[in-house]
Structures are given as C-alpha cells and as structure tokens.
Coordinates of C-alpha atoms in Angstrom, one line a residue:
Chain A
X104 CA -31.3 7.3 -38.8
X105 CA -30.7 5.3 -35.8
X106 CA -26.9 6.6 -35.8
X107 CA -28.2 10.2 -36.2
X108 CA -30.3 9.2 -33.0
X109 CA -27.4 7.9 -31.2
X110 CA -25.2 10.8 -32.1
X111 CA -27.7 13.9 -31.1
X112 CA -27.9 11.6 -27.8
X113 CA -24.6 10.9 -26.9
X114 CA -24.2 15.1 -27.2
X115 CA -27.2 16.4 -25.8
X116 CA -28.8 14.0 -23.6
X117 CA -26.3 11.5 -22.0
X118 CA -23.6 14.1 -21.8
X119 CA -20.5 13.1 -20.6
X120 CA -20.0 16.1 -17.5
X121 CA -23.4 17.3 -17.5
X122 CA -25.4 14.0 -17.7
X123 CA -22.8 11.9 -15.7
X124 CA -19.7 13.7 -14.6
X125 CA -17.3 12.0 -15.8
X126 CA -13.9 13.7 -16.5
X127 CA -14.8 16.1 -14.3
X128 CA -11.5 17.0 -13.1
X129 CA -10.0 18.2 -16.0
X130 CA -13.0 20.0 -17.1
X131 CA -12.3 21.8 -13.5
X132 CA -8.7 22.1 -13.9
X133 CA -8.2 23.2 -17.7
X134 CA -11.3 25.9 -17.8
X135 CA -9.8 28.7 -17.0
X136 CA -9.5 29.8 -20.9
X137 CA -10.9 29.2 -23.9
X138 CA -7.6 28.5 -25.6
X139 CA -6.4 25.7 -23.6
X140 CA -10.4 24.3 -23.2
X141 CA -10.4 24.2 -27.1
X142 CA -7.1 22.3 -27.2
X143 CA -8.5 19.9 -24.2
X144 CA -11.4 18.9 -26.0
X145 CA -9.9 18.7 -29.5
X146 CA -7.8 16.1 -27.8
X147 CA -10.6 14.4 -26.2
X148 CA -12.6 13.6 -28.9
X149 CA -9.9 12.6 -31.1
X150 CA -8.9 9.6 -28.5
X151 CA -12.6 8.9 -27.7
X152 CA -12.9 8.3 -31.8
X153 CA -10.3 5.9 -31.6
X154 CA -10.3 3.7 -28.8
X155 CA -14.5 3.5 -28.5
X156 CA -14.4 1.1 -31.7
X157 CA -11.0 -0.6 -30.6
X158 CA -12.5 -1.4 -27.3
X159 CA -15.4 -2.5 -29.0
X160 CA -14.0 -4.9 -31.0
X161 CA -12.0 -6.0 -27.9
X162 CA -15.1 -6.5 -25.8
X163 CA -17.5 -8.6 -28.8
X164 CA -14.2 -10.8 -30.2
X165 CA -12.4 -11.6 -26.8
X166 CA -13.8 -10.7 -23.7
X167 CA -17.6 -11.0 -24.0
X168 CA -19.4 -14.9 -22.5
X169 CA -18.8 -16.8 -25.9
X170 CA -17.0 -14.3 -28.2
X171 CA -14.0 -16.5 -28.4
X172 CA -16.2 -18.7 -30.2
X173 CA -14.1 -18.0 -33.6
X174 CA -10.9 -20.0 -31.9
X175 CA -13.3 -23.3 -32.1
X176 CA -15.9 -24.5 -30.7
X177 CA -14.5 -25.8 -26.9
X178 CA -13.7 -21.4 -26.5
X179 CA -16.9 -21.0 -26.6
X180 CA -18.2 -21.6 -23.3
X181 CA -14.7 -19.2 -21.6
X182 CA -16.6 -15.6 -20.3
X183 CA -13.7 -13.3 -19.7
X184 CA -15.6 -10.3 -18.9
X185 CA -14.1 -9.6 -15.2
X186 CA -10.9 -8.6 -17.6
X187 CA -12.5 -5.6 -19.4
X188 CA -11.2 -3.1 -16.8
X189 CA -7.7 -3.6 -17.0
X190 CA -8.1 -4.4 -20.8
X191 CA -9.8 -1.2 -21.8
X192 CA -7.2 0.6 -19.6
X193 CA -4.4 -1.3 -21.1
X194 CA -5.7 -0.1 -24.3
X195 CA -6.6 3.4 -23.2
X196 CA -3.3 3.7 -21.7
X197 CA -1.0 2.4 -25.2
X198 CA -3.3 4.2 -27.3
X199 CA -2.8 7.5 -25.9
X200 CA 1.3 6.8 -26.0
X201 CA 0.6 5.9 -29.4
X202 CA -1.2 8.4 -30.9
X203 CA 1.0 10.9 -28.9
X204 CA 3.8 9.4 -31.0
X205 CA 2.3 9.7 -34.3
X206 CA 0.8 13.0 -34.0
X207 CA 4.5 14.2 -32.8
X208 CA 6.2 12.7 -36.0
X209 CA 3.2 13.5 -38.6
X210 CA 2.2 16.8 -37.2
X211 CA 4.4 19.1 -35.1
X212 CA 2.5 21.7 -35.3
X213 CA -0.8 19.8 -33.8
X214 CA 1.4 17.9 -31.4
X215 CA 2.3 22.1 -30.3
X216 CA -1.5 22.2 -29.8
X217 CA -2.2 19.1 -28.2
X218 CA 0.7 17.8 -26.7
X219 CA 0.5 18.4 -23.0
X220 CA -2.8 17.8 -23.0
X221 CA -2.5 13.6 -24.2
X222 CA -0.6 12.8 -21.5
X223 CA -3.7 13.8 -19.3
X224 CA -6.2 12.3 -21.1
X225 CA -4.5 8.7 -19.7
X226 CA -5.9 9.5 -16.6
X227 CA -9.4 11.8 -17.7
X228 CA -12.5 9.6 -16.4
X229 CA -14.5 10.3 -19.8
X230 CA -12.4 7.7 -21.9
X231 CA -12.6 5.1 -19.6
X232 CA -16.5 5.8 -18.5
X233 CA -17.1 6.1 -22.7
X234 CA -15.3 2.7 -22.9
X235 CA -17.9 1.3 -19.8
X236 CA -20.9 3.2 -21.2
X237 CA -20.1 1.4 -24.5
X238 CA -20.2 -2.0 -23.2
X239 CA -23.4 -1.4 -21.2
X240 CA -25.3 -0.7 -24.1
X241 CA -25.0 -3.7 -26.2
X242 CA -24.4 -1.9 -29.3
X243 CA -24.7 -4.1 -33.1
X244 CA -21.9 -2.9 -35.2
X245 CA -18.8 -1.0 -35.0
X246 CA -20.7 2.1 -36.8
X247 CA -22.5 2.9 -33.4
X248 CA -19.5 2.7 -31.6
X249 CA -17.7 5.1 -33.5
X250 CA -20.5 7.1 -33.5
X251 CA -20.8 7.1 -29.6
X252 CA -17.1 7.8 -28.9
X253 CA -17.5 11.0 -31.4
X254 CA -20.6 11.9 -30.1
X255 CA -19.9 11.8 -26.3
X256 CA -16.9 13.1 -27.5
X257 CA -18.1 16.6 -28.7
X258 CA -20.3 16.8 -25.8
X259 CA -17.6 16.7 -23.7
X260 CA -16.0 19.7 -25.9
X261 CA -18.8 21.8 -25.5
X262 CA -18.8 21.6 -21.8
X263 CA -15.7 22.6 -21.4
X264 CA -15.8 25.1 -24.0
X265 CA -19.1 26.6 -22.1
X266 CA -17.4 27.1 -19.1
X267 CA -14.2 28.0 -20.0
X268 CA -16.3 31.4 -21.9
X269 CA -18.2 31.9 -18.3
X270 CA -15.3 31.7 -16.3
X271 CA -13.7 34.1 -18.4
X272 CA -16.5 36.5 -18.2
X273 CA -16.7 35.8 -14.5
X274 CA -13.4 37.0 -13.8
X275 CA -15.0 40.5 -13.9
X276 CA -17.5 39.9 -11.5
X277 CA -17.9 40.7 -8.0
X278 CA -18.4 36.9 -6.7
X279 CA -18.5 36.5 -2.6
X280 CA -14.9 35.9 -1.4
X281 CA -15.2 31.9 -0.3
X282 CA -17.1 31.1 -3.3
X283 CA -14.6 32.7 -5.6
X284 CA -12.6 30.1 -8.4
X285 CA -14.0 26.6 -7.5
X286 CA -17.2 27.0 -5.8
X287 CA -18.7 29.2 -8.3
X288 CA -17.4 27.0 -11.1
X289 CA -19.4 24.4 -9.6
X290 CA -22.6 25.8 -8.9
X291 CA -22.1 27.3 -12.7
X292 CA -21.4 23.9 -13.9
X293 CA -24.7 22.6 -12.0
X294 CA -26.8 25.5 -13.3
X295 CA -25.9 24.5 -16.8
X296 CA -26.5 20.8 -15.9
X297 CA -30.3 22.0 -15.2
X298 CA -29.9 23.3 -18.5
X299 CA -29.3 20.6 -20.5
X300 CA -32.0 18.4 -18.5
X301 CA -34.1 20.1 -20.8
X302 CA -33.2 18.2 -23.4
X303 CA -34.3 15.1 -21.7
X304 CA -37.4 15.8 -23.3
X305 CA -36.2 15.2 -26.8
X306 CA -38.2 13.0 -28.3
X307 CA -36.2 10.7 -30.8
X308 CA -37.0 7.9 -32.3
X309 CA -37.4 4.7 -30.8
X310 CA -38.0 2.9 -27.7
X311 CA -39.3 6.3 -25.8
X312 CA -39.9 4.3 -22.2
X313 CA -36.3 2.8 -22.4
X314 CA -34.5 6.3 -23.6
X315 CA -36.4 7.6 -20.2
X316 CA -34.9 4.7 -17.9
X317 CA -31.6 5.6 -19.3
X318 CA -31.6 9.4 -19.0
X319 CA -32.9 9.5 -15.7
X320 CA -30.4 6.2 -15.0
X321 CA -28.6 8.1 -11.7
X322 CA -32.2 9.0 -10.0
X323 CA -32.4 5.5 -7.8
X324 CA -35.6 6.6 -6.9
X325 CA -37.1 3.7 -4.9
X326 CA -40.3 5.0 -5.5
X327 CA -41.5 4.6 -8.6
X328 CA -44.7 6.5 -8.9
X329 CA -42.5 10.2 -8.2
X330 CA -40.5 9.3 -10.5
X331 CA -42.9 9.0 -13.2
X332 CA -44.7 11.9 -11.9
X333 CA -41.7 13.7 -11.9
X334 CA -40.8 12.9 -15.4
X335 CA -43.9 13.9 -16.8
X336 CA -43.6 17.3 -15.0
X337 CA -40.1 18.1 -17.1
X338 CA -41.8 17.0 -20.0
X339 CA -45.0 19.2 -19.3
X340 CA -42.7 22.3 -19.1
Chain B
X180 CA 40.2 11.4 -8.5
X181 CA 38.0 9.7 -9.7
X182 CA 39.1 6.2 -7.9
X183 CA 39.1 7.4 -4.5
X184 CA 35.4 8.8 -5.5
X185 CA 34.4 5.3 -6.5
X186 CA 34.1 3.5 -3.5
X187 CA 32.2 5.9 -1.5
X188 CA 30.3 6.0 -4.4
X189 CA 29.1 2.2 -3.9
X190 CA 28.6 2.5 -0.3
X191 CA 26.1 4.5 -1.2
X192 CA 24.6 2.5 -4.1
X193 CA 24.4 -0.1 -1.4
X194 CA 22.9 2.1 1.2
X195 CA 20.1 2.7 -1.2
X196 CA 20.4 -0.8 -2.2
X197 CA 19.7 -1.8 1.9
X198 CA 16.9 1.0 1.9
X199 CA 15.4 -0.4 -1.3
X200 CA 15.8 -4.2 0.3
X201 CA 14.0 -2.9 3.9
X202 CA 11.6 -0.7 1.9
X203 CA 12.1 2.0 4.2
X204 CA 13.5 5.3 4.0
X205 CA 16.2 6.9 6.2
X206 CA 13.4 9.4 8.0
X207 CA 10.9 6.6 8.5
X208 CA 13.4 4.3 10.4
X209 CA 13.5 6.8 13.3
X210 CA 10.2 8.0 13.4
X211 CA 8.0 6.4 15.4
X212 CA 4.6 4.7 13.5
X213 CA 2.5 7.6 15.3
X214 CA 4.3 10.2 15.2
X215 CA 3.5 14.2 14.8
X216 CA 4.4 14.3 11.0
X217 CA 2.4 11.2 10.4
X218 CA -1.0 11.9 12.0
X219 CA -0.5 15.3 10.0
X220 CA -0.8 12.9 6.7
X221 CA -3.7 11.3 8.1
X222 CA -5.4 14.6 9.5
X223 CA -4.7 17.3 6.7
X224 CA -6.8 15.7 4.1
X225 CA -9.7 16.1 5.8
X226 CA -9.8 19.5 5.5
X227 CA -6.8 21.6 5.1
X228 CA -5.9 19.6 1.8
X229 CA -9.3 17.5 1.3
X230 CA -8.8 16.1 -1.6
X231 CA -12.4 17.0 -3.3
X232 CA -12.9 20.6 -2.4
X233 CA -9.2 22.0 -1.9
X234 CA -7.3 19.5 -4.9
X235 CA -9.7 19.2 -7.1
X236 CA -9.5 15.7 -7.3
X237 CA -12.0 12.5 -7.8
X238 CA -14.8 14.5 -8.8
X239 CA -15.5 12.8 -11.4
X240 CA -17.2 9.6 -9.5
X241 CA -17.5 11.5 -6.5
X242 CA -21.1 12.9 -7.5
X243 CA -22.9 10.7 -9.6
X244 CA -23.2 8.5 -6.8
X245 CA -24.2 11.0 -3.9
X246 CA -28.0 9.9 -4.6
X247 CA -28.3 7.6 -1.7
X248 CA -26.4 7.5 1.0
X249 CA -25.8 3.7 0.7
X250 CA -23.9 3.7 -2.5
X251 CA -21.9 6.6 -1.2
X252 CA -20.9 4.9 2.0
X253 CA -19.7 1.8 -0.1
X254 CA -18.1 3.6 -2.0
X255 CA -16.0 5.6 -0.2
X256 CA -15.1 2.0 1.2
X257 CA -14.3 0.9 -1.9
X258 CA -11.8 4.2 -2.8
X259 CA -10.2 3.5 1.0
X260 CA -9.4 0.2 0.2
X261 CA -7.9 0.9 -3.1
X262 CA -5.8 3.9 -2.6
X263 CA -4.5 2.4 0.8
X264 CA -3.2 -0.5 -1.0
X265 CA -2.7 0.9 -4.6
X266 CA -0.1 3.6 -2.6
X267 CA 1.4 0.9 -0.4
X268 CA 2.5 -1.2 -3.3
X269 CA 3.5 1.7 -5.9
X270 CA 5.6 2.9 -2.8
X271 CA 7.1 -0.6 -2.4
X272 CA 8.0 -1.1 -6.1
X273 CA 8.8 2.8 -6.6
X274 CA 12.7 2.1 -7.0
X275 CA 12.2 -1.0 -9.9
X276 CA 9.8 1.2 -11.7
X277 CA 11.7 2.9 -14.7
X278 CA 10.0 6.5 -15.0
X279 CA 8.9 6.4 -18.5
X280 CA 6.6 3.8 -17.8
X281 CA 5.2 4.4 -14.5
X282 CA 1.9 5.3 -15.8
X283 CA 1.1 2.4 -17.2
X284 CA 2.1 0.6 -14.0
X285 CA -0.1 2.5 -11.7
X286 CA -2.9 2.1 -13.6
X287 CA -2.0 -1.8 -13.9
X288 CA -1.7 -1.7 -10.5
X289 CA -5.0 0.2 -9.8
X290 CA -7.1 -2.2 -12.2
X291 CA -6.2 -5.5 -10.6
X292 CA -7.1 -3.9 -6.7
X293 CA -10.5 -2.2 -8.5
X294 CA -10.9 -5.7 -10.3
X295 CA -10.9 -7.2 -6.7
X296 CA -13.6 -4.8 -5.4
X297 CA -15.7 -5.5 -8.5
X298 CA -16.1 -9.3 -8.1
X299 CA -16.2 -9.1 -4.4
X300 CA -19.3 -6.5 -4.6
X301 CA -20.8 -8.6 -7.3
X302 CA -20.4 -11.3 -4.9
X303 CA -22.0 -10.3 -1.6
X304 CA -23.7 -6.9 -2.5
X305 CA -25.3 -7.4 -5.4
X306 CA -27.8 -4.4 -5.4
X307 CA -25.1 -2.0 -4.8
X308 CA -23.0 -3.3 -7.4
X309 CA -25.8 -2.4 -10.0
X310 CA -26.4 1.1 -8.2
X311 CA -23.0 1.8 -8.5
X312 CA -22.9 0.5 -12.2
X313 CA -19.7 1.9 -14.1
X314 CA -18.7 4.3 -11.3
X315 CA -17.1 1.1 -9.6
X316 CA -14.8 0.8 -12.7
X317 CA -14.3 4.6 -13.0
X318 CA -12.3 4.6 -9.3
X319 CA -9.0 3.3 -12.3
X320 CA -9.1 6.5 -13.7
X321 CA -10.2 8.4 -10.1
X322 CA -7.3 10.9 -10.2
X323 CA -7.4 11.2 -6.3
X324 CA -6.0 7.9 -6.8
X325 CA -3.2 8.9 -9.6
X326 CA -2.8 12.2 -8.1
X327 CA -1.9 10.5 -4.6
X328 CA 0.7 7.7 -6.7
X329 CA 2.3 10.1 -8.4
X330 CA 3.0 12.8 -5.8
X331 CA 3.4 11.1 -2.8
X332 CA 3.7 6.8 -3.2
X333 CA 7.0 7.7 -5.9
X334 CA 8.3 9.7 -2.9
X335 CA 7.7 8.1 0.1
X336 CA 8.5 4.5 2.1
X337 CA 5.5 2.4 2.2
X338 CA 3.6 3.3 5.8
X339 CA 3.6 7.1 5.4
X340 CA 2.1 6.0 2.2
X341 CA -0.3 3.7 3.7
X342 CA -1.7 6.7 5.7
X343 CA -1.8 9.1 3.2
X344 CA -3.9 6.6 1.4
X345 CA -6.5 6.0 3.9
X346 CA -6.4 9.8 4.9
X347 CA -7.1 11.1 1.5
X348 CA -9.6 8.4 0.8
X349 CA -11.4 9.8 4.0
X350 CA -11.3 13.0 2.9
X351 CA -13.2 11.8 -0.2
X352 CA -15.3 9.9 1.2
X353 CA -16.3 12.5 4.0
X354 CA -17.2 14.6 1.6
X355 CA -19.3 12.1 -0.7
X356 CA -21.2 10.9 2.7
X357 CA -21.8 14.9 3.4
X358 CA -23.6 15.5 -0.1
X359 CA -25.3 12.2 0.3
X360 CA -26.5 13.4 3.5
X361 CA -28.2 15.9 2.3
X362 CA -29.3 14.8 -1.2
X363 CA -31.3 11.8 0.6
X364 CA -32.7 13.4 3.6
X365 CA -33.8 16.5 1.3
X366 CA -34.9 14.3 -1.9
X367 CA -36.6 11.5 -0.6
X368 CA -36.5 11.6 3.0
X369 CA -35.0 8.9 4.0
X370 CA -31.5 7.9 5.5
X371 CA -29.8 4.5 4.5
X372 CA -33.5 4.0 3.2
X373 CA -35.1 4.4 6.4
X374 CA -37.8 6.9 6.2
X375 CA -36.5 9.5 9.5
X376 CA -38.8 12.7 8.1
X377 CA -42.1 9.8 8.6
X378 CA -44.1 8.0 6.2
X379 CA -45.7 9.6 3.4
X380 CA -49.4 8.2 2.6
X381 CA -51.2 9.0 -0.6
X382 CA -53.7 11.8 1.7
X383 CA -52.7 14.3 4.2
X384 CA -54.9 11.6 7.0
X385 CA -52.9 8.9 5.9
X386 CA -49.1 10.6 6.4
X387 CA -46.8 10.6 9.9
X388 CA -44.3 12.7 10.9
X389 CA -43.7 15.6 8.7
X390 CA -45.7 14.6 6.0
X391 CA -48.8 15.2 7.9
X392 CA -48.1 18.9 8.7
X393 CA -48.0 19.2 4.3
X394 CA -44.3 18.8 3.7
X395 CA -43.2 17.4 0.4
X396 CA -39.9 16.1 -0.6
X397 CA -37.7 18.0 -3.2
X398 CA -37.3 15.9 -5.9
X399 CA -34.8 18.6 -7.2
X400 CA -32.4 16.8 -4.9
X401 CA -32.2 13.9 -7.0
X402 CA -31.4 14.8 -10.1
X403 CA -27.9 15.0 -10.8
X404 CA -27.2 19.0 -10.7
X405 CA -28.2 19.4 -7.6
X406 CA -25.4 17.5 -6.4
X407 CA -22.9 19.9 -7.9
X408 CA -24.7 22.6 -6.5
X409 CA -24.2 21.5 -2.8
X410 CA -20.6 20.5 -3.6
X411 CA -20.6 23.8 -4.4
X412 CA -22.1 24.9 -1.1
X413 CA -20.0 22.7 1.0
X414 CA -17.1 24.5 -0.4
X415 CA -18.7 27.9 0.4
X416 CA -19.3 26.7 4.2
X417 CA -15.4 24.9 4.0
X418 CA -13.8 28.5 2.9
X419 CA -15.4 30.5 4.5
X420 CA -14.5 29.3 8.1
X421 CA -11.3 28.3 7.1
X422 CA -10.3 31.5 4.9
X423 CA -6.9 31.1 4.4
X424 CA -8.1 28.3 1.5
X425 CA -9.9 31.4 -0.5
X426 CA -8.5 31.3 -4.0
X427 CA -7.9 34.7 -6.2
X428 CA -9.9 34.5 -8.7

C-alpha cells in the first residue's frame, strides 16, 4: 500500500516539471511533436528505473555517516556524503553509456527509437534531481526506490507528452507575435502547473501534515500562518 | 612527396604543440584582453543571446528557486563561479581531452567546482544552503553550464572562455534576480526579507504602509507556476522590444 502511495505521488503530486522543474530544458527543447516527446520520455523513465536503485544502494552501503560499517567496525565512524554528487553523476553518466550500448546490440530497432535521445539524458536535470530527491527522503528498502525512479519517471512522460499535443494544436493558433514558440510554451507549461496543484489535495495515506510540508516544500513562506491559511484555501476548493 | 610534406608537417604539430604549451590560441595572442570581440562575449548574453530566454538553457534550476530573492542572488553566484571556472579549465585541458569521453570529463569537472560551493555554503550560509536544498547539486546537470563547455570552452583559449563564463552566468542570473524581483515583492512583500510595501498587522488599525489602505499580498506569487508564468512574461517584454528574436512558430 505504502508503494502504491509513493508511486501515485511521485506522478501526481511531486511531479518532476510541474512540481519542481527539473529537466526542464529538454521538456522545452524536444516538445515540439508528439513523436519525438514519446521517444524522450520512454527514454527517461527507462534510466530513471535503473539508476534510482543503483544510486540507492550506492548512497545506504558507501556513502551515507556509517554505511561502511560492513568493511569492520573502525569504517564505521567514515561519513562520505560530500561525495554523492560526483558519485551519482559518475553513475548517471556510465549508466547512460551503458545502457546505450546494450540497447544498441540487443535491440536495433529500440536503439532507432531511442538512440539520440540517451546521449541527452546525461545531461537532463530530472536524473540527477530523482537521484537527490531520493537521498532526501530516507527511504527503507530498494522497493521504494525503484518505485520512485518509475514513478517520477512517468510523470515526467506525461508532461512532456501534454505539451508536446498543445503545442501541436497551438501551431494553428493566432498567438501575439513576441509570445510566439517559447513564451507561450511557458505560460502553457505554468497553466498546467496550476493544474496539477490540484492534486495537492490528494489525500493518501499517512503522515497528512508531513506530505503538506513536502508538496508545498518551494513556498519559503516566512510566515507561517499564510501558509497554512493558504493551504486550507486549495483544499477548501 | 610525401617527405618534403613531412617536415612542414611537424612544424606545425609543434606550433600546435607551443599553442597547446601557452594555452593560447593564435587570435587571442594579438588581441588585446579588452578588446571589441571580447566585451561582445561578455555583453551579448545578457540579452541578444541570454542564455534563459533566447537558448533555452538552465531552466531547470533557474525557477524553483525564484521564491525569494535571497536564494536567487546566491545562486546566480554560485552558477558565476562555476561556469567561470568550469570553462576556464575545460578550455585549458580541451587539446588532452580525447572526444569520446569528454562528457564524462565535463561533468567530472563540474562536480568537483559544485562540490566546492556545497561545503562552502554549508559552511558560512547555512540557511541558504537548506533553501536551496537540491537545486545546489542540480547546477552538475545545469545545461547552461554543458551547453557553454561544449560549444564554446572545446573551441576557445582559456580568457575568452573565462568571459563567456561570467557573461552567460550573468545572463542567468539577471534573469533569476528579475523573476525573484517580482515573485517577492508581489507574494509576500518584502525584498531580501525587508518588508518595503509596510508591515502588515492582524487589523486594518494595526497595518503601515500599504497594508493600511486594504492591500493584500498575492499568495499566487509563491507557488511554483507563477514563476513560469512571468518567465513567460519577461520573454514577452524581451521580444517584443527587441523583435528581431521573434521565433516562427
């Protein structure tokens, strides 16, 4: 249940571009059809799948205060946690060469599909930010993990394939001259974003004050009572 | 034929070996460290080619952070320090750098100088650091930074690099200080968290400034699409002074 939880989260709620932004640029840059969106996120959530979990188990058996515990007793004090960027990127980085390889050898006619579009993922913010997100949160096993990277995963993918079908449609319509291609794309994208605040009302199970804090995580409101106020106002609606 | 092509042909294997040795390219040893062409690399990002709303580049950090104006301001820091360096050293180690690899190596590169900015944030500005949270990280996978690495550090000798750096990192950051602006002043009235718009009491009586006359902040501005929307508008107000930037479709 609590994976089902995490997983209708890591779509809806925390959503990669809508929630947080993150691989924003590509969203921007590969939207301009359907086709190539599809093959973008496809892509996507196949490495998120995969290097999630192997960063996980990175971050609990080598980098974390005390995992290196295993090795004998005098590791156990060594905290190598100022490491995880480069380590997570390292891994980010090989993975995407990797899996690049195999899909190439196994499966041509994927690696047709895919193949331009690895390269880029290297470099696209929502890997490394699911990698982050995943060590912020503490998770218990390597079940959640792999459910977060496939959750936040798909949400990415339906982003992009939402506004890859708009901007196709919008194509047709009459949009002022200075706002045409990126502006509109952006005010679309923030549209949709007040969107899918709706579903920060979901109520799932579990800790409902703590899902709050986390949801509403960028509003560093310094007052604390319009927050609140605020919060019960979206969930009134 | 092929002997008398030889030797010319190591002169200029050891041209290239000198050039590599002084880390400067032919152009850059006669140009002057001011000159025309090089203010243009400092000047054009900030608005001709700004990096956010012409390249499409960096977005992805660029707007979860725009709450505050604080944040943004360090941040932009943070990206000017990185890119300044991270294109000064590619640039330097641009001819030892097999191609197939590169990638890997930039983003090496990138980590350690993000890696620097992380402790030293931790260390002296603590709050920010938490504010900032994974965005700090993110600046790795910025692809300002990786966008400027690969299409101008692989090209170019180490100063025009170092000012390509710090102007594109301006342009980024003039832009996140822009929608910070704005997204504080509108949201919760305040600017660097002092309250310029007056203090708001819990009666009408109790209020100064603007508060007292009934206004109320927009706590739209907060949330995070409302800072897409006024990238959005920024690029509206950018494109439609300067039109030749107007895109087709």
């Amino acid at each position: 249940m609590d994976l089902i939880n995490l997983f209708v989260k890591s779509i809806f709620i925390e959503n990669m571009i809508f929630a947080y932004f993150l691989g924003m640029c590509s969203y921007l840059a590969v939207s301009k059809t359907v086709k190539t969106a599809v093959g973008l996120g496809a892509a996507v959530i196949f490495v998120l799948v995969i290097t999630v979990p192997i960063n996980y188990l990175i971050d609990t058996y080598l980098l974390q205060a005390g995992a290196l515990s295993w090795l004998g007793e005098e590791y156990a004090s060594i905290d190598l946690s100022f490491l995880s960027f480069i380590m997570f990127i390292a891994v980010i980085a090989s993975m995407v060469q990797l899996v690049e390889m195999i899909v190439e050898k196994f499966s041509p006619a994927l690696y047709g599909s895919l193949g331009i579009f690895l390269p880029l993922i290297a470099v696209n913010c929502s890997i490394l930010g699911g990698a982050l997100f995943m060590q912020q949160k503490d998770f218990t096993g390597i079940s959640e993990a792999i459910t977060y990277g496939a959750g936040s995963g798909i949400g990415w993918f339906l982003a992009i394939l939402a506004i890859a079908a708009i901007r196709e449609k919008i194509a047709y319509s009459n949009v002022p001259a200075p706002l045409k291609g990126l502006g509109i794309t952006f005010i679309i994208t923030g549209l949709m974003a007040v969107g899918f605040m709706s579903f920060m009302g979901i109520k799932l199970e579990g800790n409902q004050e703590e899902q709050k804090e986390k949801t509403v995580y960028n509003i560093e409101n310094e007052n604390a009572d319009d927050k609140a106020t605020y919060i019960t106002d979206l969930e009134n609606e | 034929m092929s002997e008398e092509n030889k030797p010319t042909e190591l002169t200029k294997e050891e041209k290239k070996k000198k050039e590599m040795i002084l880390f400067l390219s032919k152009s850059e040893e006669k140009e002057s460290f001011l000159s025309k062409a090089n203010q243009k690399l400092l000047t054009d990002p900030l608005d001709d080619n700004n990096p956010i709303t012409v390249q499409v580049l960096g977005i992805c950090s660029a707007l979860a952070i725009t709450v505050q104006l604080k944040p943004a301001i360090v941040m932009s820091l943070a990206v000017v320090f990185v890119m300044a360096m991270g294109n000064v050293v590619i640039s330097l180690i641009r001819n030892l750098v097999p191609n197939r690899i590169r990638i890997i190596v930039q983003l090496v590169v990138v980590a350690s100088l993000v890696i620097v900015v992380d402790q030293v944030l931790k260390a002296f500005l603590y709050d920010v650091s938490k504010q900032l949270s994974i965005f700090i990280g993110l600046i790795i996978t910025n692809c300002i930074i990786m966008g400027r690495l690969e299409a101008f550090a692989l090209g170019n000798g180490p100063w025009k690099s170092f000012l390509d750096g710090i102007g594109n990192a301006a342009g980024y950051g003039i832009i996140l200080i822009i929608v910070a602006f704005f997204r504080e002043l509108l949201g919760s009235g305040k600017l660097l968290g002092y309250e310029v718009l007056g203090h708001k009491g819990l009666t009408l009586e109790d209020s100064t400034g603007l508060y007292a006359l009934g206004y109320e902040n927009n706590g739209f501005f907060l949330l995070s699409p409302m800072a897409l929307i006024v990238v959005g508008v920024v690029i509206w107000y950018q494109r439609s002074r300067n039109r030749k930037l107007i895109e087709e479709n």
